[in-house]
Amino acid sequence: MRDDIRNIDAAQKEKLDGLLKEKPRIVIRWNEDQGVASLIQDSLVPWREVGKPEEIIPAVIRRLGPLVGPPNIRENIRVVEIMETKQGFRAQACQLQRGVPVYGAALVAFSDRKRGVYRVQSSFWREVEVTAAKRLDEKALRENLLKQLPESM
């Protein structure tokens, strides 16, 4: 599987190699555009390491962090929902960049008390570039510059 992956950094390679060695039957789908695993499925984090539903996302980040998001994922994540379902728990977080949610970037973890975390889906981006800039056309630029001139001119 790893031979097909091109958009992967050294920390991700190390984590992926260790996971594949530890769990040969693990299911992993890699998103080349976003540079993260879009799906990881197996017995991922035992419930004893999770303890309570509020700790599902932090436990996933501790165990799988580099594979599902940016290197600084711990500082750029907000848990937005923890829901109890018939199958167990579903926890969802959003990715932040400079404190602002990244549109469409979500991390969802599925777990129950028997299996622990058994499925993680990520649409996070390993690298986010913010290119917000005020766009001015020629007329707006001229008006803006004229406002900057002293009135005595």
Coordinates of C-alpha atoms in Angstrom, one line a residue:
M1 CA 0.0 0.0 0.0
R2 CA 2.7 2.5 1.0
D3 CA 4.3 2.4 -2.5
D4 CA 1.2 4.1 -3.9
I5 CA 1.5 7.0 -1.5
R6 CA 3.4 10.1 -2.7
N7 CA 2.0 12.9 -0.6
I8 CA 3.3 11.8 2.8
D9 CA 5.9 13.2 5.2
A10 CA 8.5 11.5 7.3
A11 CA 6.4 11.5 10.6
Q12 CA 3.5 10.0 8.7
K13 CA 5.7 7.3 7.1
E14 CA 7.0 6.3 10.4
K15 CA 3.5 6.1 12.0
L16 CA 2.1 4.3 9.0
D17 CA 4.9 1.7 9.0
G18 CA 4.4 1.0 12.7
L19 CA 0.7 0.7 12.3
L20 CA 0.9 -1.7 9.4
K21 CA 3.5 -3.8 11.2
E22 CA 1.3 -3.9 14.4
K23 CA -2.0 -4.5 12.6
P24 CA -1.5 -6.3 9.2
R25 CA -5.2 -6.4 8.5
I26 CA -5.8 -2.7 9.1
V27 CA -7.8 -0.9 6.4
I28 CA -6.3 2.5 5.4
R29 CA -7.3 4.7 2.5
W30 CA -5.0 7.6 1.7
N31 CA -6.1 11.0 0.3
E32 CA -3.2 12.2 -1.9
D33 CA -4.7 15.6 -2.3
Q34 CA -5.0 16.3 1.4
G35 CA -2.0 14.3 2.5
V36 CA -3.8 12.3 5.2
A37 CA -5.5 9.0 5.7
S38 CA -9.2 9.5 4.8
L39 CA -10.1 6.2 6.5
I40 CA -8.5 4.0 9.1
Q41 CA -10.4 1.0 10.3
D42 CA -9.5 -1.7 12.8
S43 CA -9.2 -2.0 16.6
L44 CA -7.5 1.4 16.9
V45 CA -7.7 2.6 20.5
P46 CA -8.9 0.4 23.3
W47 CA -11.7 1.8 25.5
R48 CA -9.4 1.7 28.6
E49 CA -7.3 4.4 26.9
V50 CA -10.4 6.4 26.0
G51 CA -12.3 6.1 29.3
K52 CA -15.2 8.4 28.5
P53 CA -16.8 9.8 25.3
E54 CA -15.2 13.3 25.7
E55 CA -11.8 11.7 25.3
I56 CA -12.5 9.9 22.0
I57 CA -11.0 12.6 19.8
P58 CA -8.0 13.3 22.1
A59 CA -7.2 9.5 22.2
V60 CA -7.4 9.3 18.4
I61 CA -5.0 12.3 18.1
R62 CA -2.5 10.7 20.6
R63 CA -2.6 7.4 18.7
L64 CA -3.0 8.5 15.0
G65 CA -2.3 12.2 14.9
P66 CA 0.2 12.5 12.0
L67 CA -1.9 10.2 9.8
V68 CA -5.2 12.1 10.1
G69 CA -4.1 15.8 10.2
P70 CA -1.4 18.4 10.2
P71 CA 1.7 18.1 12.4
N72 CA 0.3 20.7 14.8
I73 CA -3.1 18.9 15.0
R74 CA -3.4 19.2 18.8
E75 CA -3.5 23.0 18.6
N76 CA -5.7 23.2 15.5
I77 CA -8.8 21.1 16.4
R78 CA -12.1 21.7 18.0
V79 CA -14.5 18.9 19.1
V80 CA -17.9 19.9 17.8
E81 CA -20.1 16.9 18.6
I82 CA -20.2 13.7 20.7
M83 CA -23.2 11.6 20.0
E84 CA -24.4 8.3 21.5
T85 CA -25.9 6.0 18.9
K86 CA -27.3 2.5 18.9
Q87 CA -23.8 1.3 17.8
G88 CA -21.8 3.3 20.4
F89 CA -20.4 6.8 20.1
R90 CA -19.6 9.1 17.3
A91 CA -17.3 12.0 17.9
Q92 CA -16.6 14.8 15.4
A93 CA -14.0 17.6 15.3
C94 CA -13.3 20.3 12.9
Q95 CA -9.8 21.5 11.8
L96 CA -8.8 25.1 12.6
Q97 CA -6.4 27.4 10.9
R98 CA -5.5 30.5 13.0
G99 CA -8.6 29.8 15.1
V100 CA -11.0 29.7 12.1
P101 CA -12.6 26.4 11.0
V102 CA -11.4 25.1 7.7
Y103 CA -14.4 24.6 5.4
G104 CA -15.3 20.9 5.0
A105 CA -12.4 19.6 7.2
A106 CA -13.8 17.1 9.7
L107 CA -12.4 14.2 11.8
V108 CA -15.0 11.6 12.8
A109 CA -14.3 8.7 15.2
F110 CA -16.6 5.8 15.9
S111 CA -16.3 3.8 19.1
D112 CA -18.0 1.7 21.7
R113 CA -17.1 0.4 25.1
K114 CA -16.3 -3.1 23.9
R115 CA -14.2 -2.4 20.9
G116 CA -12.9 1.1 21.7
V117 CA -12.2 3.3 18.6
Y118 CA -12.7 1.1 15.6
R119 CA -13.1 3.6 12.7
V120 CA -11.7 7.0 11.9
Q121 CA -12.5 9.2 8.9
S122 CA -10.6 12.4 8.1
S123 CA -11.1 15.1 5.6
F124 CA -8.4 17.3 7.3
W125 CA -5.6 18.8 5.4
R126 CA -2.0 18.2 6.3
E127 CA -1.1 21.7 5.0
V128 CA -3.5 24.6 4.9
E129 CA -2.6 27.8 3.1
V130 CA -4.6 30.9 4.0
T131 CA -4.7 33.4 1.1
A132 CA -7.2 35.9 2.3
A133 CA -6.5 39.3 0.8
K134 CA -8.6 42.3 0.1
R135 CA -9.2 42.4 -3.6
L136 CA -9.2 45.9 -5.2
D137 CA -10.1 46.7 -8.8
E138 CA -8.5 49.8 -10.4
K139 CA -11.3 52.2 -9.4
A140 CA -11.3 51.0 -5.8
L141 CA -7.5 51.3 -5.7
R142 CA -7.6 54.8 -7.0
E143 CA -10.2 55.9 -4.5
N144 CA -8.3 54.2 -1.7
L145 CA -5.1 56.0 -2.7
L146 CA -6.8 59.4 -3.0
K147 CA -8.1 59.0 0.6
Q148 CA -4.5 58.6 1.8
L149 CA -3.4 62.0 0.3
P150 CA -3.4 65.1 2.5
E151 CA -6.4 67.4 1.9
S152 CA -4.1 70.4 1.3
M153 CA -2.8 69.0 -2.0

